[in-house]
PDB file of C-alpha atoms in Angstrom:
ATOM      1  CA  UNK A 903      95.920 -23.988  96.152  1.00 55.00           C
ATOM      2  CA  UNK A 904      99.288 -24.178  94.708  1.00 52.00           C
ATOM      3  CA  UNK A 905      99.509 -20.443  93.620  1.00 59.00           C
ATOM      4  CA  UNK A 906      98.505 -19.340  96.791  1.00 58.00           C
ATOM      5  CA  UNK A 907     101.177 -21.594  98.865  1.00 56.00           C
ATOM      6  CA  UNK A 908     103.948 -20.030  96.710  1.00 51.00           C
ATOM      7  CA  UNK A 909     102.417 -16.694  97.182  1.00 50.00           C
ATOM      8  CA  UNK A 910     102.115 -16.564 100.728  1.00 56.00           C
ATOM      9  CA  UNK A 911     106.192 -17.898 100.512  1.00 53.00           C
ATOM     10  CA  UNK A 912     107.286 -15.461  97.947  1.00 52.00           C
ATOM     11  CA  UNK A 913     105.109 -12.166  99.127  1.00 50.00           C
ATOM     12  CA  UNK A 914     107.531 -11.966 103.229  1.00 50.00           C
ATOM     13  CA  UNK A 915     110.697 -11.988 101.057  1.00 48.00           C
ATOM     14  CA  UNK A 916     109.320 -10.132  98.290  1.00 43.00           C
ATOM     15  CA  UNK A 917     108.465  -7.506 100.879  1.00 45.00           C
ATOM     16  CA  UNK A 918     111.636  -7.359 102.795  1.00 43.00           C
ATOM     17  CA  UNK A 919     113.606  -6.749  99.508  1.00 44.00           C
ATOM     18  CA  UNK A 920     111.843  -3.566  98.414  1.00 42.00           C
ATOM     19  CA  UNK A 921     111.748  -2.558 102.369  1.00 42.00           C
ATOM     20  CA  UNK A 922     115.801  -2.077 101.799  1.00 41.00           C
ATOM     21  CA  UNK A 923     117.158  -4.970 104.252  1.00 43.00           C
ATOM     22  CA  UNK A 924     120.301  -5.706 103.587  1.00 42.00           C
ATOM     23  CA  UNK A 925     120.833  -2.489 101.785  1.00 44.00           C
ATOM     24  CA  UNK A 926     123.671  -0.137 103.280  1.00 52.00           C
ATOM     25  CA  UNK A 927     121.258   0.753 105.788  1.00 63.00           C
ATOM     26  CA  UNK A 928     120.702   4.672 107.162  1.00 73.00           C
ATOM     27  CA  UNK A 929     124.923   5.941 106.653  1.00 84.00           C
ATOM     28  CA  UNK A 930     124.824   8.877 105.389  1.00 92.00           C
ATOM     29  CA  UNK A 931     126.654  10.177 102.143  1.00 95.00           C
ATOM     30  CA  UNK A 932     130.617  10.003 102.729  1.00 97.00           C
ATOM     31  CA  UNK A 933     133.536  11.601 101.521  1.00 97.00           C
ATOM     32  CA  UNK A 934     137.393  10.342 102.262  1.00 98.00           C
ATOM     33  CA  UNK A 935     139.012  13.035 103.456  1.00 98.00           C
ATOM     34  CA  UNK A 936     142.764  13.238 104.419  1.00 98.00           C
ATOM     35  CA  UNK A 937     145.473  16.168 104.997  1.00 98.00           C
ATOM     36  CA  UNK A 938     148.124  17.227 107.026  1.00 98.00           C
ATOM     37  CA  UNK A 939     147.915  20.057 109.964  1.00 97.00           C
ATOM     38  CA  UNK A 940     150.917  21.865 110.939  1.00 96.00           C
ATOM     39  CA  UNK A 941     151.662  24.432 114.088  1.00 95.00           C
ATOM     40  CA  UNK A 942     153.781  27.605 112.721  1.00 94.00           C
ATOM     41  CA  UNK A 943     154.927  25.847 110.380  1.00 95.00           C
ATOM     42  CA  UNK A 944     156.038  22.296 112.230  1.00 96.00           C
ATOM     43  CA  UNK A 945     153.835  18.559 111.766  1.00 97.00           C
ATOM     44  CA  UNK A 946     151.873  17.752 114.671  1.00 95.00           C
ATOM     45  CA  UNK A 947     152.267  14.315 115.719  1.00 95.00           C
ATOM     46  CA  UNK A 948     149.840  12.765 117.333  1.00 94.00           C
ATOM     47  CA  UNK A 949     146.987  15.021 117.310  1.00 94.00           C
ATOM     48  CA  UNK A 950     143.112  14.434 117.323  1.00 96.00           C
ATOM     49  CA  UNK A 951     141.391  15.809 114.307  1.00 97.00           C
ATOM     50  CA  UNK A 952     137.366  15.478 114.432  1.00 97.00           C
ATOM     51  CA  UNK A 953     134.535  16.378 112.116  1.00 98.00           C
ATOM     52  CA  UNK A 954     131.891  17.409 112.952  1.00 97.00           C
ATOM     53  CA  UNK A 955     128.654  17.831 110.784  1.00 97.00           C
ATOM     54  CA  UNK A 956     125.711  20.043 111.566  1.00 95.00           C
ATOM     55  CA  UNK A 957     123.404  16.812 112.469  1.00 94.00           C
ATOM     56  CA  UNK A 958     124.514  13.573 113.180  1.00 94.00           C
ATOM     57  CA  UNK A 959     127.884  11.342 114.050  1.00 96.00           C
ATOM     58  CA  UNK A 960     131.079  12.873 113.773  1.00 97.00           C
ATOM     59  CA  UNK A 961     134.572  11.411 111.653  1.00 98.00           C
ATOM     60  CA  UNK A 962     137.814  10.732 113.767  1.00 97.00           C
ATOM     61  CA  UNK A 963     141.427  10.714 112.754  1.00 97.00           C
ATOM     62  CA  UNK A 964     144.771  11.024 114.090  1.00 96.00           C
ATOM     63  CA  UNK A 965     147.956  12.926 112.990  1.00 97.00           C
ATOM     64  CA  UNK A 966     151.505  10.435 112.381  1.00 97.00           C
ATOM     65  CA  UNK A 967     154.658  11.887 112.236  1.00 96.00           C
ATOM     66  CA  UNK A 968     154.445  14.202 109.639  1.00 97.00           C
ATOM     67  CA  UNK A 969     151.188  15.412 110.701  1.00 97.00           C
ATOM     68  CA  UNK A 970     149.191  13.255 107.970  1.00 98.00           C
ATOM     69  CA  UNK A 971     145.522  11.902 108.893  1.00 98.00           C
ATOM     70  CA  UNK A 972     142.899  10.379 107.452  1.00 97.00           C
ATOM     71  CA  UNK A 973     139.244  10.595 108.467  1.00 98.00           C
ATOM     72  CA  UNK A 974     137.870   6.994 109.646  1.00 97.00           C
ATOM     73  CA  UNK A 975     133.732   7.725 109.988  1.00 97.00           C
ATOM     74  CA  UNK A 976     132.667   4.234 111.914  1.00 93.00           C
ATOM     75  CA  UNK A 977     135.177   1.139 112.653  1.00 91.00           C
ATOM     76  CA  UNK A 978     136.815   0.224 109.411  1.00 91.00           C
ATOM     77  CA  UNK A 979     134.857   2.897 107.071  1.00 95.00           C
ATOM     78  CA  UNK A 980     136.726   6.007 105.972  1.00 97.00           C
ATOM     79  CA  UNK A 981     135.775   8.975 105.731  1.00 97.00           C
ATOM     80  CA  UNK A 982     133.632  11.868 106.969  1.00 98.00           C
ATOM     81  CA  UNK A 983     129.837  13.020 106.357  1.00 97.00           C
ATOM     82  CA  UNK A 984     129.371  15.169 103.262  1.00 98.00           C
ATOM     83  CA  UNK A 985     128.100  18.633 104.000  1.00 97.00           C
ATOM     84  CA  UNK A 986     129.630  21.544 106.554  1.00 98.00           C
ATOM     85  CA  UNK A 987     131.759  20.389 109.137  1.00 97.00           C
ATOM     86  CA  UNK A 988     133.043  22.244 112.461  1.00 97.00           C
ATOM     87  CA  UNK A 989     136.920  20.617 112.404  1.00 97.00           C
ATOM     88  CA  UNK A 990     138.415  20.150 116.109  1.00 97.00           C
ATOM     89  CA  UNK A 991     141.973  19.577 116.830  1.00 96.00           C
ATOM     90  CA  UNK A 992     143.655  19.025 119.723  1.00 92.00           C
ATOM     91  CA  UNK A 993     146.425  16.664 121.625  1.00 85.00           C
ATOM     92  CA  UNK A 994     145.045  12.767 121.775  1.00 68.00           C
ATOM     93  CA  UNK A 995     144.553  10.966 125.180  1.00 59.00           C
ATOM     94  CA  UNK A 996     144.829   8.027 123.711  1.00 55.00           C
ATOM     95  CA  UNK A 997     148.598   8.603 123.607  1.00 46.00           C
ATOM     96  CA  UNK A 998     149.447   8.940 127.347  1.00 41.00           C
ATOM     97  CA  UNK A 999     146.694   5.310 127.617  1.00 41.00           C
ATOM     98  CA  UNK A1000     149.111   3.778 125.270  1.00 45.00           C
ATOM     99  CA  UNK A1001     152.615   4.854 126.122  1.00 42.00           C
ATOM    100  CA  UNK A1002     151.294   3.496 129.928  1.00 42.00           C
ATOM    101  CA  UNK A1003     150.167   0.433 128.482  1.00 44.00           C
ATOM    102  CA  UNK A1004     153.413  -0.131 126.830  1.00 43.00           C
ATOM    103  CA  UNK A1005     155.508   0.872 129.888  1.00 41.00           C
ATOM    104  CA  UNK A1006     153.536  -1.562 132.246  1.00 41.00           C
ATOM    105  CA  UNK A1007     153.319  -4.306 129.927  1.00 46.00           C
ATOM    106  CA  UNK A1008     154.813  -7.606 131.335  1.00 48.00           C
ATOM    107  CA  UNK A1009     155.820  -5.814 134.469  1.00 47.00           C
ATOM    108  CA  UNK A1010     154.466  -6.165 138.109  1.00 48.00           C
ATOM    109  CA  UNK A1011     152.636  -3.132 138.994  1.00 46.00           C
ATOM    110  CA  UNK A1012     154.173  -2.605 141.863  1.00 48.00           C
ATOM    111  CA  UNK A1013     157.726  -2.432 139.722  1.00 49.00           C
ATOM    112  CA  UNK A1014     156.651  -0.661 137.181  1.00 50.00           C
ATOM    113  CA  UNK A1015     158.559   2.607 136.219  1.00 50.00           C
ATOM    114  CA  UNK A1016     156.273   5.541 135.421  1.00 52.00           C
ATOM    115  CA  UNK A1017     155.410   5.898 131.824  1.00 50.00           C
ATOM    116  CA  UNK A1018     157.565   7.949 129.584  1.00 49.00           C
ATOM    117  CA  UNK A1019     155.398  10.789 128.390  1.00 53.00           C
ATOM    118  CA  UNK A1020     156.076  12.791 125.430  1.00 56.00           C
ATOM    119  CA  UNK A1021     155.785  16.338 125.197  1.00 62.00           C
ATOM    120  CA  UNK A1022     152.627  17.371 123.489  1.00 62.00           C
ATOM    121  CA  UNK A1023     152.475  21.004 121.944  1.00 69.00           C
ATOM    122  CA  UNK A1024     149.794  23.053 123.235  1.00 81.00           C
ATOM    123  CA  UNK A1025     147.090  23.625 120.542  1.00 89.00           C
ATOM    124  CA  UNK A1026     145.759  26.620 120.800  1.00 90.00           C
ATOM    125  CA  UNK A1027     141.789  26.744 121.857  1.00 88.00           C
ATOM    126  CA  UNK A1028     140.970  28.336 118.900  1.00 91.00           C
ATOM    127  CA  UNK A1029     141.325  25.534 116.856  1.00 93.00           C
ATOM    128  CA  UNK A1030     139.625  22.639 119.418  1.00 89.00           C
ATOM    129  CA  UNK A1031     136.745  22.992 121.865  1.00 86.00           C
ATOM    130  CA  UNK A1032     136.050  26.426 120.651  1.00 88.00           C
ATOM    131  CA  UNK A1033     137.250  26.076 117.320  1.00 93.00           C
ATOM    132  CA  UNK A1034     136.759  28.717 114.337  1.00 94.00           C
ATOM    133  CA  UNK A1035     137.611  25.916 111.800  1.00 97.00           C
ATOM    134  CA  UNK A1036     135.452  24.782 109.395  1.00 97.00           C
ATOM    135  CA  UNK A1037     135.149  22.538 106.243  1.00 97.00           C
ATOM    136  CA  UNK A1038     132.702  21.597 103.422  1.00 98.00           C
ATOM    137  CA  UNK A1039     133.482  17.389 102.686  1.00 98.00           C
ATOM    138  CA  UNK A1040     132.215  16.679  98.982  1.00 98.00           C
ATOM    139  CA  UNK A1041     131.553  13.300  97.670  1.00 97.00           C
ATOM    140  CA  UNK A1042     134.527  11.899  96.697  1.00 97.00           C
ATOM    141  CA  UNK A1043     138.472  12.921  97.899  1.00 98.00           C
ATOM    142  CA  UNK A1044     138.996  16.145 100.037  1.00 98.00           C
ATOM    143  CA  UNK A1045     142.263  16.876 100.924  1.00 98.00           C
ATOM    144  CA  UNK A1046     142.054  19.613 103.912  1.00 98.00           C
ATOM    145  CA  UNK A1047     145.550  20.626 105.465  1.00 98.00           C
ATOM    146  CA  UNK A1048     145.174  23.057 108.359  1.00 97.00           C
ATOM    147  CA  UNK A1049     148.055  25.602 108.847  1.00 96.00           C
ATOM    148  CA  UNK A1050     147.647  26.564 112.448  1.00 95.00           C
ATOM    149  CA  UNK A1051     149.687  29.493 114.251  1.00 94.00           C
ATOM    150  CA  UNK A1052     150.104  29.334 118.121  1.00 90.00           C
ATOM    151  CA  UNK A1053     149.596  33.239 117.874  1.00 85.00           C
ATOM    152  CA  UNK A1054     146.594  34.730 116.305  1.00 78.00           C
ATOM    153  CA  UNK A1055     147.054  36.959 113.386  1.00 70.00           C
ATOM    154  CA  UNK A1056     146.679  40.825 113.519  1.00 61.00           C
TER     155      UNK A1056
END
């Protein structure tokens, strides 16, 4: 009576542990991936740069100063899904949320002075919504700078 009483304790947790609970659950294979992307030549500042893999969720990042990113996947987890990527970059919105956040903050709206918005260079389509760029993420670090030209190349 004994055995079976510790059996039928042992066998639900037995169960769950082979079943993979409280494994990493169903993320895919990442790689960190990081570069910078320039426009003839100049760092873009500011700019959305997105991953996206054949199936499933894409990898974020935005451009600082000297048009650096790194890749964040989900919340605090870097990187981007191993495998082909389409790569999309174009000015963020979440700049012109911020810089009005920051110019209303503490003020009465009906005071408030219009947000100071900074000039973003116009990214050629080619490179965002109908982008011809591409890149294959690899377990591990990738490093992928983009060199974009406003003009297309002959």
């Amino acid at each position: 009576m004994f055995k079976a009483g510790l059996l039928a304790v042992a066998l639900p947790f037995l169960i769950l542990s082979l079943s993979g609970c409280g494994g990493t659950g169903d993320q895919p294979q990442l790689g960190l991936v990081s570069g910078t992307i320039t426009l003839d030549g100049a760092p873009l500042d500011g700019i959305a740069v997105v991953f996206y893999p054949d199936n499933g969720r894409p990898a974020r990042g935005r451009t600082d100063s000297n048009g650096k990113y790194d890749l964040t996947y989900i919340r605090q987890t870097r990187g981007a899904k191993v495998g082909h990527n389409r790569v999309e970059i174009a000015p963020s919105e979440e700049d012109a949320h911020d810089e009005e956040e920051q110019a209303t903050a503490g003020e009465n709206i009906s005071t408030a002075k219009p947000p100071v918005m900074r000039e973003k260079p116009k990214v050629p389509g080619r490179y965002n919504t109908n982008s011809i760029l591409e890149a294959d993420v690899k377990p591990g670090e990738n490093v992928f700078d983009f060199k974009l030209e406003s003009k297309p190349s002959a």
